[in-house]
C-alpha cells in the first residue's frame, strides 16, 4: 500500500509541478475556493490500497480539466509500473503467492484473476468515468457518484472474478488442429479435500491388507492422514485437490488438451454408488463435460465395479448415461458400420457372469441392447476366451505394470491385435509411465515398475504404435494411488517420508513426452468408419 502511495504521489507531483502556478492563478482569478476530497474508501479490487490519496479538485472548469488530465496520466503510469515491473503490492489479483504444500492441499494457489489487457481496459474505463464525473458534477453530488461508481466497480470485479479464474482455451499454431481422438486417457474424479468436500477423499486412502493373512501380518494397517501423509508415492503439484473444484477441472483439461490427447475416459459409478474410499460423484460429470468441451475434448465412461453390478444394472447404467449426457457435445461416439455409437469401457467385467453379458450384448439376448436405442460399443479388459462368446465389441489392456497380466505384456500385443482384427473387434492398448502402489499396497513391490526418466513410457508407446491398434489408452492422468499418473508432481518430503518425483525432469515432463509420442505416432487404424462385428 505504501509503495503504491509513494509511486502515485511521485508521478502526480511530476505531472502537476509545471501547472501549479497556472492552477493557483486560475483559482485566484475565479475566486473559487479549493475543494479537497479526502479518504474516499475504495475496494481493493480497483486499487491496491484502501483509500485514495487526496484528490485536489478545482471548481474552475479549466483547472478541473487540467487536474483530471494529470490524474489520468498518473493512474496510467502507476498501473504500467505495477504490471511491467511486478511491483509488490498487497493486492490479491496482482500477485499469486506461492503457498506451502500444506496450504495447497486444502486450497490450491489461486491463478491471476485478470489478464493484463483485461485489467488495464477495466481500469481505464473506471478512470474515464471518474474523470467525467469530476468535471461535470458539483462537490456533494460528485462525492456520492464516486462512491456509487466504485461500488459498481467492486460488483463488476466480483462477477469478473468468477468468470476469469479458469484458463482460457488459447491454442498455439501447432495445436490449432483437433486433438487426437484415437488417444484416450483414464481420468479419476474421486478426490476430495476439506475446502470443497468437508473432508479428504482418496488422499487418505486405507493401507490395504494382503489377501494372505501371513503376509498381511507383516505390514501396518490403517489410513493415510492427508495432506502430509497421502496414499501415493508421488505428491501432486496441485496439492490434495478436490475433483469438484472448477479450477482443478479447468487445469486438468488444459493439460490433457496441450498433450494432444483427445478422449477423457472417466471412471464412473451410478449416482448412488461409489468405491469404498470415496462418495458418489456423478453430479460432477456435467462440469467435466462442459470443461472438456471448452478444450475440444471428448468424454467416455469407464463403468467401475460396484456392489450389486450385473447385466440388468449395467443396462440401466447405459440408459441413464445416454439420457443424461448422450446429447452433450463432448460425449464421445465413433462411426461404426455407418452409425455413430458411444464407447463404454468396463472394468473388471469378469465380476459379472458370462450369461449376464450374453443376455445384454448378444442380438438374441433376453435383455439385449443390440439394435435398440441403447446399442453401444462395450470394451472389456483383455480376455480372448470369453470376448467372442459374450458379445463385447473390443478389449483394453489397462495395466501399466508390464507382465502383471497377459494383456499388459507388450510382447503379447501383436497377437491380440491380430485376433481383434480377424474378429472385427476394437483394440485399446494401454500404456503407462510406470507403476508403484506401495503406499496403499506395501506388499506389492514385485509389480513396481520404475519410470527410468521416461524410457519405460517410451517403450510401451512404441510397442503399442507398432501394433496399429484402434486406440492407445494412457493409464493414467491421475491414478495417484498406483503411481501411473502423468499429471505434474513435485518433490516433497516430511519427517517420515520423501515422495518420489520426476527429477531431473520437469514437473510436466510426462505431459510433454505424451505430446511428442502423439505427434510422432503413425499407422493407427483409421477411425473414419470402424468395422465392428456385432
Coordinates of C-alpha atoms in Angstrom, one line a residue:
X1 CA 0.0 0.0 0.0
X2 CA 2.8 2.4 0.9
X3 CA 4.7 1.6 -2.2
X4 CA 1.6 2.4 -4.3
X5 CA 1.0 5.7 -2.5
X6 CA 4.7 6.8 -2.9
X7 CA 4.6 6.0 -6.6
X8 CA 1.3 7.7 -7.1
X9 CA 2.4 10.9 -5.4
X10 CA 5.7 11.0 -7.2
X11 CA 4.1 10.6 -10.6
X12 CA 1.3 13.0 -9.7
X13 CA 3.7 15.7 -8.5
X14 CA 5.8 15.3 -11.5
X15 CA 2.9 15.8 -13.8
X16 CA 1.4 18.7 -12.0
X17 CA 4.5 20.7 -10.9
X18 CA 4.7 22.7 -14.1
X19 CA 1.0 23.6 -13.9
X20 CA 0.9 24.6 -10.2
X21 CA 1.4 28.3 -10.8
X22 CA -1.2 28.3 -13.5
X23 CA -3.7 26.5 -11.4
X24 CA -3.1 28.7 -8.4
X25 CA -3.6 31.8 -10.6
X26 CA -6.8 30.4 -12.1
X27 CA -8.2 29.7 -8.7
X28 CA -7.5 33.2 -7.5
X29 CA -8.9 34.8 -10.6
X30 CA -12.1 32.7 -10.4
X31 CA -12.2 33.4 -6.7
X32 CA -13.2 29.8 -6.1
X33 CA -12.0 28.0 -3.1
X34 CA -10.1 24.7 -3.4
X35 CA -12.1 21.7 -2.5
X36 CA -10.3 18.7 -1.1
X37 CA -11.8 15.3 -1.1
X38 CA -10.0 13.1 1.4
X39 CA -10.1 9.4 2.3
X40 CA -12.6 8.2 -0.2
X41 CA -12.8 4.4 0.6
X42 CA -12.2 2.3 -2.5
X43 CA -12.3 -1.5 -2.8
X44 CA -9.0 -3.4 -3.2
X45 CA -10.2 -4.9 -6.5
X46 CA -9.8 -1.4 -8.1
X47 CA -6.6 -0.1 -6.5
X48 CA -4.0 -1.7 -4.3
X49 CA -4.7 0.5 -1.2
X50 CA -7.8 1.1 0.8
X51 CA -8.1 4.9 0.3
X52 CA -7.4 7.4 -2.3
X53 CA -4.6 9.8 -1.9
X54 CA -6.2 13.2 -1.5
X55 CA -7.6 14.4 -4.8
X56 CA -7.4 18.1 -5.3
X57 CA -10.3 19.3 -7.4
X58 CA -10.8 22.9 -8.5
X59 CA -14.2 24.2 -9.4
X60 CA -12.7 26.3 -12.1
X61 CA -13.6 24.3 -15.3
X62 CA -10.1 24.9 -16.8
X63 CA -8.3 24.0 -13.6
X64 CA -10.6 21.0 -13.2
X65 CA -9.7 19.7 -16.7
X66 CA -6.0 20.1 -16.1
X67 CA -6.1 18.2 -12.8
X68 CA -8.3 15.5 -14.5
X69 CA -5.7 15.1 -17.2
X70 CA -2.9 14.8 -14.6
X71 CA -5.0 12.2 -12.6
X72 CA -5.5 10.2 -15.8
X73 CA -1.8 10.2 -16.8
X74 CA -0.7 9.4 -13.3
X75 CA -3.0 6.5 -12.9
X76 CA -1.9 5.1 -16.3
X77 CA 1.7 5.5 -15.3
X78 CA 1.3 3.8 -12.0
X79 CA -0.6 0.8 -13.4
X80 CA 2.0 0.4 -16.1
X81 CA 4.7 0.3 -13.4
X82 CA 2.7 -2.3 -11.4
X83 CA 2.3 -4.7 -14.3
X84 CA 5.6 -4.2 -16.1
X85 CA 7.9 -4.2 -13.1
X86 CA 6.0 -6.7 -10.9
X87 CA 6.0 -4.3 -8.0
X88 CA 5.0 -5.9 -4.8
X89 CA 1.6 -4.7 -3.7
X90 CA -0.8 -6.1 -1.2
X91 CA -3.4 -6.9 -3.9
X92 CA -4.7 -10.4 -4.3
X93 CA -5.2 -10.3 -8.1
X94 CA -1.9 -8.8 -9.0
X95 CA 0.3 -11.4 -7.4
X96 CA -0.1 -15.0 -6.6
X97 CA 1.9 -16.0 -3.6
X98 CA 3.4 -19.4 -3.6
X99 CA 1.5 -21.3 -1.0
X100 CA 3.1 -24.1 1.0
X101 CA 2.1 -27.6 0.2
X102 CA 0.0 -27.8 3.3
X103 CA -1.9 -24.7 2.1
X104 CA -2.3 -26.1 -1.4
X105 CA -3.7 -29.3 0.0
X106 CA -6.8 -27.5 1.2
X107 CA -6.9 -24.7 -1.3
X108 CA -4.8 -24.7 -4.4
X109 CA -2.9 -21.5 -5.1
X110 CA -5.1 -19.0 -6.9
X111 CA -4.3 -18.1 -10.6
X112 CA -4.1 -14.5 -11.7
X113 CA -7.7 -13.4 -12.0
X114 CA -7.3 -10.9 -14.8
X115 CA -5.1 -10.8 -17.8
X116 CA -3.0 -7.6 -18.0
X117 CA -5.1 -6.5 -21.0
X118 CA -8.4 -7.1 -19.3
X119 CA -7.4 -5.3 -16.2
X120 CA -5.9 -2.3 -17.9
X121 CA -9.0 -1.8 -20.0
X122 CA -11.2 -2.1 -16.9
X123 CA -9.1 0.4 -15.0
X124 CA -9.1 2.8 -17.9
X125 CA -12.9 2.6 -18.1
X126 CA -13.2 3.4 -14.4
X127 CA -10.8 6.4 -14.8
X128 CA -12.6 7.8 -17.8
X129 CA -15.9 7.6 -15.9
X130 CA -14.4 9.1 -12.8
X131 CA -12.9 12.0 -14.8
X132 CA -16.2 12.8 -16.5
X133 CA -18.0 12.9 -13.1
X134 CA -15.3 15.1 -11.6
X135 CA -15.6 17.5 -14.4
X136 CA -19.4 17.7 -14.6
X137 CA -20.7 17.3 -11.0
X138 CA -20.8 19.6 -8.1
X139 CA -19.0 18.7 -4.9
X140 CA -21.7 16.9 -3.0
X141 CA -23.1 15.1 -6.0
X142 CA -19.6 14.2 -7.1
X143 CA -18.7 12.5 -3.8
X144 CA -21.9 10.4 -3.9
X145 CA -21.4 9.5 -7.5
X146 CA -17.8 8.4 -6.9
X147 CA -18.9 6.1 -4.1
X148 CA -21.6 4.6 -6.3
X149 CA -19.2 4.2 -9.3
X150 CA -16.7 2.3 -7.2
X151 CA -19.4 0.2 -5.6
X152 CA -20.4 -0.9 -9.1
X153 CA -16.8 -1.4 -9.9
X154 CA -16.5 -3.7 -6.9
X155 CA -19.5 -5.7 -8.0
X156 CA -18.2 -5.9 -11.6
X157 CA -14.9 -7.2 -10.4
X158 CA -16.6 -9.9 -8.2
X159 CA -18.5 -11.1 -11.3
X160 CA -15.4 -10.9 -13.4
X161 CA -13.5 -12.9 -10.8
X162 CA -15.9 -15.8 -11.0
X163 CA -15.7 -15.8 -14.8
X164 CA -12.0 -15.2 -15.1
X165 CA -10.4 -17.7 -12.7
X166 CA -10.4 -20.5 -15.3
X167 CA -7.8 -20.8 -18.0
X168 CA -9.0 -19.8 -21.5
X169 CA -8.7 -22.2 -24.4
X170 CA -6.0 -20.5 -26.4
X171 CA -4.2 -22.9 -28.7
X172 CA -0.9 -22.4 -30.3
X173 CA -0.5 -22.7 -34.1
X174 CA 0.9 -26.2 -33.5
X175 CA -2.2 -27.2 -31.6
X176 CA -4.8 -25.5 -33.7
X177 CA -5.8 -28.8 -35.2
X178 CA -8.1 -31.2 -33.4
X179 CA -6.6 -33.3 -30.6
X180 CA -6.1 -37.0 -31.4
X181 CA -9.3 -38.8 -30.7
X182 CA -7.6 -42.2 -31.1
X183 CA -5.7 -41.5 -27.9
X184 CA -7.7 -42.0 -24.7
X185 CA -6.6 -41.3 -21.1
X186 CA -8.1 -42.7 -17.9
X187 CA -9.2 -40.0 -15.5
X188 CA -10.5 -40.2 -11.9
X189 CA -12.8 -37.8 -10.2
X190 CA -12.8 -39.5 -6.8
X191 CA -10.6 -36.9 -4.9
X192 CA -11.8 -34.6 -2.2
X193 CA -10.4 -32.1 0.3
X194 CA -11.6 -30.2 3.3
X195 CA -12.2 -27.0 1.4
X196 CA -14.7 -28.5 -1.1
X197 CA -15.8 -31.7 0.4
X198 CA -15.5 -31.1 4.2
X199 CA -13.0 -34.0 4.4
X200 CA -10.3 -35.7 2.4
X201 CA -11.4 -38.4 -0.1
X202 CA -8.9 -40.9 -1.5
X203 CA -5.9 -38.8 -0.5
X204 CA -6.3 -40.5 2.9
X205 CA -6.5 -44.0 1.3
X206 CA -6.5 -47.1 3.5
X207 CA -3.4 -49.3 3.6
X208 CA -4.9 -52.4 2.0
X209 CA -4.1 -55.8 3.6
X210 CA -2.7 -58.7 1.6
X211 CA -5.2 -61.5 1.0
X212 CA -2.8 -63.9 2.6
X213 CA -3.0 -63.4 6.4
X214 CA 0.6 -64.5 6.9
X215 CA 1.8 -61.8 4.5
X216 CA -0.7 -59.2 5.8
X217 CA 0.6 -59.6 9.3
X218 CA 4.0 -58.2 8.3
X219 CA 2.6 -54.8 7.3
X220 CA 0.9 -51.9 9.1
X221 CA -2.8 -51.3 8.6
X222 CA -4.7 -48.1 8.9
X223 CA -5.4 -45.0 6.9
X224 CA -3.2 -42.2 5.5
X225 CA -3.5 -38.8 7.1
X226 CA -3.6 -36.2 4.3
X227 CA -2.3 -33.7 3.4
X228 CA 1.1 -34.6 4.7
X229 CA 0.7 -38.4 4.5
X230 CA -1.2 -39.4 1.3
X231 CA -2.0 -42.7 -0.4
X232 CA 0.5 -42.1 -3.2
X233 CA 4.3 -42.5 -3.7
X234 CA 4.3 -39.1 -5.6
X235 CA 3.0 -35.7 -4.5
X236 CA 0.8 -33.7 -6.9
X237 CA 1.8 -30.3 -8.0
X238 CA -1.8 -29.1 -7.3
X239 CA -1.7 -30.5 -3.8
X240 CA -4.5 -32.6 -2.3
X241 CA -7.2 -31.2 -4.6
X242 CA -10.9 -31.8 -4.9
X243 CA -12.2 -33.2 -8.2
X244 CA -15.2 -30.8 -7.8
X245 CA -13.0 -27.7 -7.9
X246 CA -13.7 -25.9 -11.2
X247 CA -10.2 -24.6 -11.3
X248 CA -8.8 -28.1 -11.0
X249 CA -11.1 -29.4 -13.7
X250 CA -10.0 -26.5 -16.0
X251 CA -6.3 -27.0 -15.3
X252 CA -6.6 -30.8 -15.9
X253 CA -8.5 -30.4 -19.2
X254 CA -5.9 -27.8 -20.4
X255 CA -3.1 -30.1 -19.6
X256 CA -4.8 -33.0 -21.4
X257 CA -5.5 -30.9 -24.4
X258 CA -2.0 -29.5 -24.5
X259 CA -0.7 -33.0 -24.5
X260 CA -2.6 -33.7 -27.7
X261 CA -4.9 -36.3 -26.1
X262 CA -8.5 -36.4 -27.5
X263 CA -10.7 -38.5 -25.2
X264 CA -11.0 -38.5 -21.4
X265 CA -12.2 -41.9 -20.1
X266 CA -13.7 -41.1 -16.7
X267 CA -14.2 -43.7 -14.0
X268 CA -17.9 -43.8 -13.3
X269 CA -20.3 -45.1 -10.7
X270 CA -24.1 -44.8 -10.7
X271 CA -25.5 -41.7 -8.9
X272 CA -26.0 -43.6 -5.6
X273 CA -22.7 -45.6 -5.6
X274 CA -19.0 -45.1 -5.2
X275 CA -15.9 -47.1 -4.3
X276 CA -15.0 -47.8 -0.6
X277 CA -12.8 -44.7 -0.4
X278 CA -15.0 -42.0 -1.8
X279 CA -18.5 -40.9 -2.3
X280 CA -20.8 -40.6 -5.3
X281 CA -19.6 -38.0 -7.9
X282 CA -22.0 -38.5 -10.8
X283 CA -23.3 -35.0 -10.1
X284 CA -19.9 -33.6 -11.1
X285 CA -20.0 -35.2 -14.6
X286 CA -21.8 -32.2 -16.2
X287 CA -19.0 -29.9 -15.1
X288 CA -16.5 -32.4 -16.6
X289 CA -18.3 -32.5 -19.9
X290 CA -18.6 -28.7 -20.1
X291 CA -15.0 -28.2 -19.3
X292 CA -13.8 -30.9 -21.7
X293 CA -15.9 -29.3 -24.4
X294 CA -14.2 -26.0 -23.9
X295 CA -10.9 -27.6 -24.7
X296 CA -12.2 -29.6 -27.7
X297 CA -12.0 -32.9 -25.8
X298 CA -14.4 -35.8 -25.7
X299 CA -15.5 -37.9 -22.7
X300 CA -16.4 -41.5 -22.5
X301 CA -17.2 -43.7 -19.4
X302 CA -15.3 -46.4 -17.6
X303 CA -18.0 -48.4 -15.8
X304 CA -16.4 -49.3 -12.4
X305 CA -17.4 -52.3 -10.3
X306 CA -19.9 -51.6 -7.6
X307 CA -22.0 -53.7 -5.2
X308 CA -24.8 -55.4 -7.0
X309 CA -23.5 -54.8 -10.5
X310 CA -24.9 -57.3 -13.0
X311 CA -26.3 -57.3 -16.5
X312 CA -29.6 -55.6 -15.6
X313 CA -27.9 -52.8 -13.6
X314 CA -25.4 -52.2 -16.4
X315 CA -28.3 -51.9 -18.9
X316 CA -29.8 -49.3 -16.5
X317 CA -26.4 -47.6 -16.3
X318 CA -26.1 -47.3 -20.0
X319 CA -29.7 -46.0 -20.3
X320 CA -29.0 -43.4 -17.6
X321 CA -25.8 -42.2 -19.1
X322 CA -27.2 -41.9 -22.6
X323 CA -30.3 -40.0 -21.4
X324 CA -28.3 -37.7 -19.1
X325 CA -25.2 -37.0 -21.1
X326 CA -25.6 -38.5 -24.6
X327 CA -26.6 -35.3 -26.3
X328 CA -23.7 -33.3 -24.9
X329 CA -21.3 -32.1 -27.5
X330 CA -18.4 -33.6 -25.5
X331 CA -20.0 -37.1 -25.4
X332 CA -17.7 -39.5 -27.3
X333 CA -19.0 -41.5 -30.2
X334 CA -17.3 -43.2 -33.1
X335 CA -18.7 -44.2 -36.5
X336 CA -19.2 -48.0 -36.8
X337 CA -20.7 -49.5 -39.9
X338 CA -22.1 -46.1 -40.9
X339 CA -23.7 -45.4 -37.4
X340 CA -22.1 -43.3 -34.7
X341 CA -22.1 -45.2 -31.4
X342 CA -20.9 -44.4 -27.9
X343 CA -18.0 -46.3 -26.4
X344 CA -18.0 -47.7 -22.9
X345 CA -15.1 -49.3 -21.1
X346 CA -16.0 -51.9 -18.5
X347 CA -13.6 -52.5 -15.6
X348 CA -13.4 -56.0 -14.1
X349 CA -16.0 -57.4 -16.4
X350 CA -15.3 -60.9 -15.0
X351 CA -17.2 -59.9 -11.9
X352 CA -20.4 -60.1 -14.0
X353 CA -21.3 -63.6 -15.2
X354 CA -20.9 -64.5 -18.8
X355 CA -24.6 -65.4 -19.0
X356 CA -25.5 -61.8 -18.0
X357 CA -23.2 -60.4 -20.6
X358 CA -24.7 -62.7 -23.2
X359 CA -28.2 -61.6 -22.3
X360 CA -27.1 -57.9 -22.6
X361 CA -24.8 -58.0 -25.6
X362 CA -25.9 -60.7 -28.0
X363 CA -28.5 -59.8 -30.5
X364 CA -30.8 -62.6 -29.3
X365 CA -30.2 -62.0 -25.6
X366 CA -33.3 -61.6 -23.4
X367 CA -32.1 -58.2 -22.1
X368 CA -30.2 -57.1 -25.2
X369 CA -29.2 -53.6 -26.1
X370 CA -28.4 -54.6 -29.7
X371 CA -30.5 -52.9 -32.4
X372 CA -32.1 -50.6 -29.7
X373 CA -31.6 -47.0 -28.7
X374 CA -29.1 -48.3 -26.1
X375 CA -26.8 -50.1 -28.7
X376 CA -23.3 -49.1 -27.7
X377 CA -19.8 -50.4 -28.0
X378 CA -18.6 -52.1 -24.9
X379 CA -14.9 -52.8 -24.3
X380 CA -13.7 -55.1 -21.6
X381 CA -10.4 -56.0 -20.1
X382 CA -8.4 -58.5 -22.1
X383 CA -10.0 -62.0 -22.1
X384 CA -9.9 -63.5 -25.5
X385 CA -11.5 -66.7 -24.4
X386 CA -14.8 -65.0 -23.4
X387 CA -14.8 -61.9 -25.5
X388 CA -16.4 -63.6 -28.6
X389 CA -19.0 -65.6 -26.7
X390 CA -20.2 -62.7 -24.5
X391 CA -20.7 -60.2 -27.3
X392 CA -18.2 -57.5 -26.3
X393 CA -17.1 -55.1 -29.1
X394 CA -13.5 -55.0 -28.1
X395 CA -10.9 -55.1 -25.3
X396 CA -8.4 -52.9 -23.5
X397 CA -5.3 -53.9 -21.5
X398 CA -5.4 -51.2 -18.8
X399 CA -2.5 -52.1 -16.5
X400 CA 0.7 -50.0 -16.7
X401 CA 2.7 -52.7 -15.0
X402 CA 4.1 -54.9 -17.7
X403 CA 3.7 -58.6 -17.1
X404 CA 1.0 -58.1 -14.4
X405 CA -1.4 -59.8 -16.7
X406 CA -1.1 -61.4 -20.2
X407 CA -2.8 -58.4 -21.6
X408 CA -0.3 -56.0 -20.1
X409 CA 2.7 -57.8 -21.7
X410 CA 3.7 -55.8 -24.8
X411 CA 5.1 -59.0 -26.3
X412 CA 1.5 -60.3 -26.5
X413 CA 0.1 -57.2 -28.2
X414 CA 0.7 -58.2 -31.8
X415 CA -1.2 -61.4 -31.3
X416 CA -4.0 -59.6 -29.5
X417 CA -4.4 -57.0 -32.3
X418 CA -4.3 -59.7 -34.9
X419 CA -7.0 -61.6 -33.0
X420 CA -9.1 -58.4 -32.8
X421 CA -8.7 -57.6 -36.5
X422 CA -9.8 -61.1 -37.6
X423 CA -12.9 -60.9 -35.4
X424 CA -13.8 -57.3 -36.1
X425 CA -13.1 -56.0 -32.6
X426 CA -11.8 -52.7 -31.2
X427 CA -8.4 -52.7 -29.6
X428 CA -7.2 -50.3 -26.9
X429 CA -3.7 -51.0 -25.9
X430 CA -2.9 -49.3 -22.6
X431 CA 0.5 -47.6 -21.9
X432 CA 1.8 -46.0 -18.7
X433 CA 4.8 -44.2 -17.4
X434 CA 5.5 -46.7 -14.6
X435 CA 3.8 -48.3 -11.6
X436 CA 4.2 -48.1 -7.9
X437 CA 1.4 -48.6 -5.3
X438 CA 3.4 -49.3 -2.2
X439 CA 1.8 -46.6 -0.2
X440 CA -1.6 -48.4 -0.3
X441 CA -0.2 -51.9 -1.0
X442 CA 3.1 -52.1 0.8
X443 CA 3.4 -55.8 0.0
X444 CA 3.2 -55.3 -3.8
X445 CA 6.7 -54.4 -4.6
X446 CA 7.1 -57.1 -7.3
X447 CA 4.8 -55.1 -9.6
X448 CA 6.6 -51.8 -9.2
X449 CA 8.0 -50.5 -12.5
X450 CA 10.5 -47.7 -12.4
X451 CA 9.8 -44.8 -14.8
X452 CA 13.5 -44.7 -15.8
X453 CA 13.2 -41.0 -16.7
X454 CA 10.6 -41.7 -19.3
X455 CA 12.2 -44.7 -21.1
X456 CA 9.7 -47.1 -19.7
X457 CA 6.8 -45.0 -21.0
X458 CA 8.5 -44.6 -24.4
X459 CA 9.0 -48.4 -24.8
X460 CA 5.3 -49.0 -24.1
X461 CA 4.3 -46.3 -26.6
X462 CA 6.5 -47.7 -29.3
X463 CA 5.2 -51.3 -28.7
X464 CA 1.6 -50.1 -28.9
X465 CA 2.0 -47.9 -32.0
X466 CA 3.8 -50.7 -33.9
X467 CA 0.8 -52.9 -33.4
X468 CA -1.6 -50.5 -35.1
X469 CA -4.4 -50.7 -32.6
X470 CA -7.7 -48.9 -32.8
X471 CA -6.8 -46.7 -29.8
X472 CA -4.0 -46.1 -27.4
X473 CA -5.2 -45.6 -23.9
X474 CA -3.0 -44.0 -21.3
X475 CA -3.0 -45.3 -17.7
X476 CA -3.4 -42.7 -16.4
X477 CA -3.8 -39.0 -15.9
X478 CA -4.3 -39.1 -12.2
X479 CA -4.4 -42.5 -10.7
X480 CA -2.1 -41.4 -7.9
X481 CA -2.5 -44.5 -5.8
X482 CA -0.9 -46.7 -8.3
X483 CA 1.8 -44.2 -9.5
X484 CA 0.7 -44.3 -13.1
X485 CA -0.2 -40.6 -13.4
X486 CA 1.3 -38.2 -16.0
X487 CA -0.2 -35.2 -14.1
X488 CA 2.6 -33.0 -12.8
X489 CA 4.2 -34.0 -9.5
X490 CA 6.6 -32.0 -7.2
X491 CA 9.4 -33.0 -4.9
X492 CA 8.2 -33.1 -1.3
X493 CA 9.2 -34.7 2.0
X494 CA 8.2 -34.6 5.6
X495 CA 9.6 -36.0 8.8
X496 CA 8.5 -39.5 7.9
X497 CA 8.6 -39.8 4.1
X498 CA 10.2 -38.4 1.0
X499 CA 7.9 -38.7 -2.0
X500 CA 9.1 -39.7 -5.4
X501 CA 9.3 -37.1 -8.1
X502 CA 10.1 -36.6 -11.8
X503 CA 13.6 -35.1 -11.2
X504 CA 15.9 -34.4 -13.1
X505 CA 13.0 -33.8 -15.5
X506 CA 10.4 -31.0 -15.2
X507 CA 7.1 -31.3 -13.4
X508 CA 5.2 -31.6 -16.6
X509 CA 7.7 -33.8 -18.3
X510 CA 5.3 -36.7 -18.9
X511 CA 2.7 -34.4 -20.4
X512 CA 5.3 -33.1 -22.9
X513 CA 6.5 -36.6 -23.6
X514 CA 3.0 -37.7 -24.3
X515 CA 2.6 -34.8 -26.8
X516 CA 5.8 -35.9 -28.5
X517 CA 4.6 -39.5 -28.8
X518 CA 1.3 -38.5 -30.2
X519 CA 2.9 -36.1 -32.7
X520 CA 5.3 -38.9 -33.9
X521 CA 2.9 -41.8 -33.9
X522 CA 1.7 -43.2 -37.2
X523 CA -0.1 -46.3 -38.5
X524 CA -3.1 -46.3 -36.2
X525 CA -6.3 -47.8 -37.6
X526 CA -8.4 -45.0 -39.1
X527 CA -11.4 -44.0 -37.0
X528 CA -13.4 -42.9 -40.1
X529 CA -15.7 -45.9 -40.1
X530 CA -14.6 -48.8 -37.8
X531 CA -15.9 -52.2 -38.9
X532 CA -17.4 -54.0 -35.9
X533 CA -18.9 -57.4 -35.8
X534 CA -22.0 -57.3 -33.6

